[in-house]
JSON list of C-alpha atoms in Angstrom, two decimals:
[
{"chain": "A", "resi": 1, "resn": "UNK", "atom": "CA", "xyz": [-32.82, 203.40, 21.09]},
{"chain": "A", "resi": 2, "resn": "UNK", "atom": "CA", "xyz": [-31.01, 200.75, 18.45]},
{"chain": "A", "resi": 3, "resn": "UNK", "atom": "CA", "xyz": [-32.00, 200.05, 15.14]},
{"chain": "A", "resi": 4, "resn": "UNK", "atom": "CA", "xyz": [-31.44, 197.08, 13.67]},
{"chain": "A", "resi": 5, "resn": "UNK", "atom": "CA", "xyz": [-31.02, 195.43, 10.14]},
{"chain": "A", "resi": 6, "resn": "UNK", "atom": "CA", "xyz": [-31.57, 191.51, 9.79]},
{"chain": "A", "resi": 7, "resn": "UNK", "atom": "CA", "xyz": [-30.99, 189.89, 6.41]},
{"chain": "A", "resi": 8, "resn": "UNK", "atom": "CA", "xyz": [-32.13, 186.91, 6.05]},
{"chain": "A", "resi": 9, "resn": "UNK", "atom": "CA", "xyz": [-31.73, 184.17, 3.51]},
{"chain": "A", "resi": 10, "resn": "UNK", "atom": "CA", "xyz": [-32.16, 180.61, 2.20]},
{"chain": "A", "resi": 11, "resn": "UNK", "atom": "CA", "xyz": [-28.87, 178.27, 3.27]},
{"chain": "A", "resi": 12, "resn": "UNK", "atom": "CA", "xyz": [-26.56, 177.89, 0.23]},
{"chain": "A", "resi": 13, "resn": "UNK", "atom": "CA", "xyz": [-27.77, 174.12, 0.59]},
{"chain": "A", "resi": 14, "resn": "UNK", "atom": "CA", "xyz": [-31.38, 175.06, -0.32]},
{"chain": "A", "resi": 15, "resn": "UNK", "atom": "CA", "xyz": [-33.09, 175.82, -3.29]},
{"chain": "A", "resi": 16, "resn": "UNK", "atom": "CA", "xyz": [-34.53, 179.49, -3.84]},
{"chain": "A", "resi": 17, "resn": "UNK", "atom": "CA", "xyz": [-36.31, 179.63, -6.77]},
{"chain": "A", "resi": 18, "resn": "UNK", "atom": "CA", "xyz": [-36.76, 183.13, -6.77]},
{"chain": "A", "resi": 19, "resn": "UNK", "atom": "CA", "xyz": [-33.12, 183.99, -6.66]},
{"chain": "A", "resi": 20, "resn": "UNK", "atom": "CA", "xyz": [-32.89, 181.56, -10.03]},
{"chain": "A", "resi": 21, "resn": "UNK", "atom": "CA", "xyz": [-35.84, 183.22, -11.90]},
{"chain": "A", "resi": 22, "resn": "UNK", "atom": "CA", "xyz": [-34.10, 187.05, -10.66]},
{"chain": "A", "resi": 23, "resn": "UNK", "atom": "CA", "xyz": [-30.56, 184.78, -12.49]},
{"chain": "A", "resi": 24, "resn": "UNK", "atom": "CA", "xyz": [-32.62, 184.11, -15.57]},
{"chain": "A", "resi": 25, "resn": "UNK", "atom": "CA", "xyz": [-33.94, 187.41, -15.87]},
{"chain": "A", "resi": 26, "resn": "UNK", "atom": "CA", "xyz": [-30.59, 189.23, -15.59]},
{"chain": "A", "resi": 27, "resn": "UNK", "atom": "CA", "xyz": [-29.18, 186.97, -18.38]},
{"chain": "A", "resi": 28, "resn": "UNK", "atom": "CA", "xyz": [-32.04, 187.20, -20.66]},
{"chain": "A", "resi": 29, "resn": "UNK", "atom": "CA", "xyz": [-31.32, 191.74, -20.13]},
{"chain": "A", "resi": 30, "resn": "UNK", "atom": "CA", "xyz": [-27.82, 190.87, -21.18]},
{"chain": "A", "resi": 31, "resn": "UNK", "atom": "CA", "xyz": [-25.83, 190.68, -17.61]},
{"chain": "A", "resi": 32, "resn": "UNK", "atom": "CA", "xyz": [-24.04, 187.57, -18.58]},
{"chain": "A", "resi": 33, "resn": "UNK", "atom": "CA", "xyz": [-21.36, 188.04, -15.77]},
{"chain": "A", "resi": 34, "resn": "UNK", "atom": "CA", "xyz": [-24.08, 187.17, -13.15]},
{"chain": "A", "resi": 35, "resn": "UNK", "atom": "CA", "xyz": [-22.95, 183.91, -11.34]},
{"chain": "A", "resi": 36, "resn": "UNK", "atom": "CA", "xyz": [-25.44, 183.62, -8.73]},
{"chain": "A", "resi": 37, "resn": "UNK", "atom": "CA", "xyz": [-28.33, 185.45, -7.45]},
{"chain": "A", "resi": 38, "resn": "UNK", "atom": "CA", "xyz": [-30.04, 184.62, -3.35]},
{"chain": "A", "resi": 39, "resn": "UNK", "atom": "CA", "xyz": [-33.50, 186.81, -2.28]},
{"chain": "A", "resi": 40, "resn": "UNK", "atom": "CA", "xyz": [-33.89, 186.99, 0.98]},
{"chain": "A", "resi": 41, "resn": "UNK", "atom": "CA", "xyz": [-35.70, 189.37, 3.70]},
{"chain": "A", "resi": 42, "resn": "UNK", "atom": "CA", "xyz": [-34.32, 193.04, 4.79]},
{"chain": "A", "resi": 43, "resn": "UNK", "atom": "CA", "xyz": [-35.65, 193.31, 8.41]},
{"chain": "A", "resi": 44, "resn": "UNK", "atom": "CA", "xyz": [-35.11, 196.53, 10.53]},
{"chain": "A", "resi": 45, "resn": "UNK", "atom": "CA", "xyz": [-36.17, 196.48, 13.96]},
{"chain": "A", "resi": 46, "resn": "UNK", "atom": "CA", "xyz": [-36.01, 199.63, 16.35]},
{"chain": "A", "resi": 47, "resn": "UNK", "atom": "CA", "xyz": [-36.28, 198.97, 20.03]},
{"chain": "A", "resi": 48, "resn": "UNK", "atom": "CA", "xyz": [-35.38, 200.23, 23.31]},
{"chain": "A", "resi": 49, "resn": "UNK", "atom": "CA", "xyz": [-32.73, 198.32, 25.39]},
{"chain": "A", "resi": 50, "resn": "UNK", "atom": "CA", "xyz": [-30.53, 199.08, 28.11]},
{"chain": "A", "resi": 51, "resn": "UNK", "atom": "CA", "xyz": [-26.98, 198.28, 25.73]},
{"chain": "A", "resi": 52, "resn": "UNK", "atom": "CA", "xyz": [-25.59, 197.63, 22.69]},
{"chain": "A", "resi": 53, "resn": "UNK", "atom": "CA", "xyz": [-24.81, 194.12, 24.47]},
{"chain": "A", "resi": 54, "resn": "UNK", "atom": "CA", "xyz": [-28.36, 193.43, 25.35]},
{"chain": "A", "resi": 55, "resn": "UNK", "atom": "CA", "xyz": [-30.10, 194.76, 22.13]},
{"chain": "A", "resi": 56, "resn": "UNK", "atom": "CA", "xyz": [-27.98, 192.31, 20.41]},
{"chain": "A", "resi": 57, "resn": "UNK", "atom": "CA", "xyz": [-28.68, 189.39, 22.66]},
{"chain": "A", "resi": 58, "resn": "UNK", "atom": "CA", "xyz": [-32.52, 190.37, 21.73]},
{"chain": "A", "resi": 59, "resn": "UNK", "atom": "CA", "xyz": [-32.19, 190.49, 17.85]},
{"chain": "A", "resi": 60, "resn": "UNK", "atom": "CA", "xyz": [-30.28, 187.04, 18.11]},
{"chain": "A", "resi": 61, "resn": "UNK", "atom": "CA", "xyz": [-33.30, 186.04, 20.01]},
{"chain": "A", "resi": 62, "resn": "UNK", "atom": "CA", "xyz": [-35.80, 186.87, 18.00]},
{"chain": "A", "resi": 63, "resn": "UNK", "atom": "CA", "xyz": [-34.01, 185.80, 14.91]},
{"chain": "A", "resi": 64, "resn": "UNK", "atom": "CA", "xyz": [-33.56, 182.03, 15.94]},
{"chain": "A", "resi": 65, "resn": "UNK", "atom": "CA", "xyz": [-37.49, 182.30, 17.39]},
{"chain": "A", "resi": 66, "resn": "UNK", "atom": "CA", "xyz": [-39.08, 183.91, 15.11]},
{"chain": "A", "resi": 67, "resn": "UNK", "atom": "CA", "xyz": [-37.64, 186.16, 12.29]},
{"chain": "A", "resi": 68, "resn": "UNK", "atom": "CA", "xyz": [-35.77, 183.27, 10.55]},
{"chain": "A", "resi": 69, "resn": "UNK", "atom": "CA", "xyz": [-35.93, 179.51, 10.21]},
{"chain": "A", "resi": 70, "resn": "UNK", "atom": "CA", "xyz": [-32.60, 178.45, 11.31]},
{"chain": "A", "resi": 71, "resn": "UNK", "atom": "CA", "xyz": [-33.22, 174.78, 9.87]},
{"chain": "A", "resi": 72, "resn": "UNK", "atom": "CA", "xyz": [-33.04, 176.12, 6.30]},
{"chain": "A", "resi": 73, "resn": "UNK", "atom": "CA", "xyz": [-32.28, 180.14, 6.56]},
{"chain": "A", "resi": 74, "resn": "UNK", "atom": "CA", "xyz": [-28.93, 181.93, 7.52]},
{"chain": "A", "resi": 75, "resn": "UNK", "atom": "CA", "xyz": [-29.34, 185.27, 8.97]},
{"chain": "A", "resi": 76, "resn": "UNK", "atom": "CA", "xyz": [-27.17, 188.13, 10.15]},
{"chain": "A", "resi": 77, "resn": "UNK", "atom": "CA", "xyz": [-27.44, 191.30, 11.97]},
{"chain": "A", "resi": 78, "resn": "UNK", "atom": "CA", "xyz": [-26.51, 194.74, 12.52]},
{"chain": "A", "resi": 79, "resn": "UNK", "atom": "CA", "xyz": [-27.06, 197.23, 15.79]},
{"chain": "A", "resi": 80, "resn": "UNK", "atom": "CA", "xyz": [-26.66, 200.61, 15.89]},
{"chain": "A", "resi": 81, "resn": "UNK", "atom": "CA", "xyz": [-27.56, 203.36, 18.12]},
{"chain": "A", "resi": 82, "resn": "UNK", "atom": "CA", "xyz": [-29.96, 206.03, 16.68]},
{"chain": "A", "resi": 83, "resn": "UNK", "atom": "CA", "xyz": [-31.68, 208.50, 18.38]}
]
């Protein structure tokens, strides 16, 4: 069994208006040495594959299908084996 984690978030190109309301709030509590704040998703996915090599070809997969928008969202992954 692998689990993996997916983080997902907006391009650096595109706005994310929630990461610039989190920015304002941080300032306005006093954290002035905040430069830049981007939300995004924390995905974890646990399935059964025959390798490392193959659950990653999966996540990759379903990350450019379905669990990110490529056209305006970067995403990255980790695999692990768990038991």
């Amino acid at each position: 069994m692998f689990k993996a984690v997916v983080t997902v978030t907006f391009k650096k190109s595109i706005l994310d208006p929630q990461g610039s309301a989190v920015l304002k709030a941080l300032k306005s509590l006093g954290f002035q040495g905040v430069e830049d704040v981007r939300v995004g998703k924390h995905i974890e996915v646990l399935l059964q594959s025959e390798s490392q090599e193959k659950a990653k070809y999966e996540i990759e997969t379903m990350c450019s299908k379905l669990l990110a928008n490529p056209v305006i969202e970067d995403y990255y992954f980790e695999v692990a084996e768990v038991e």
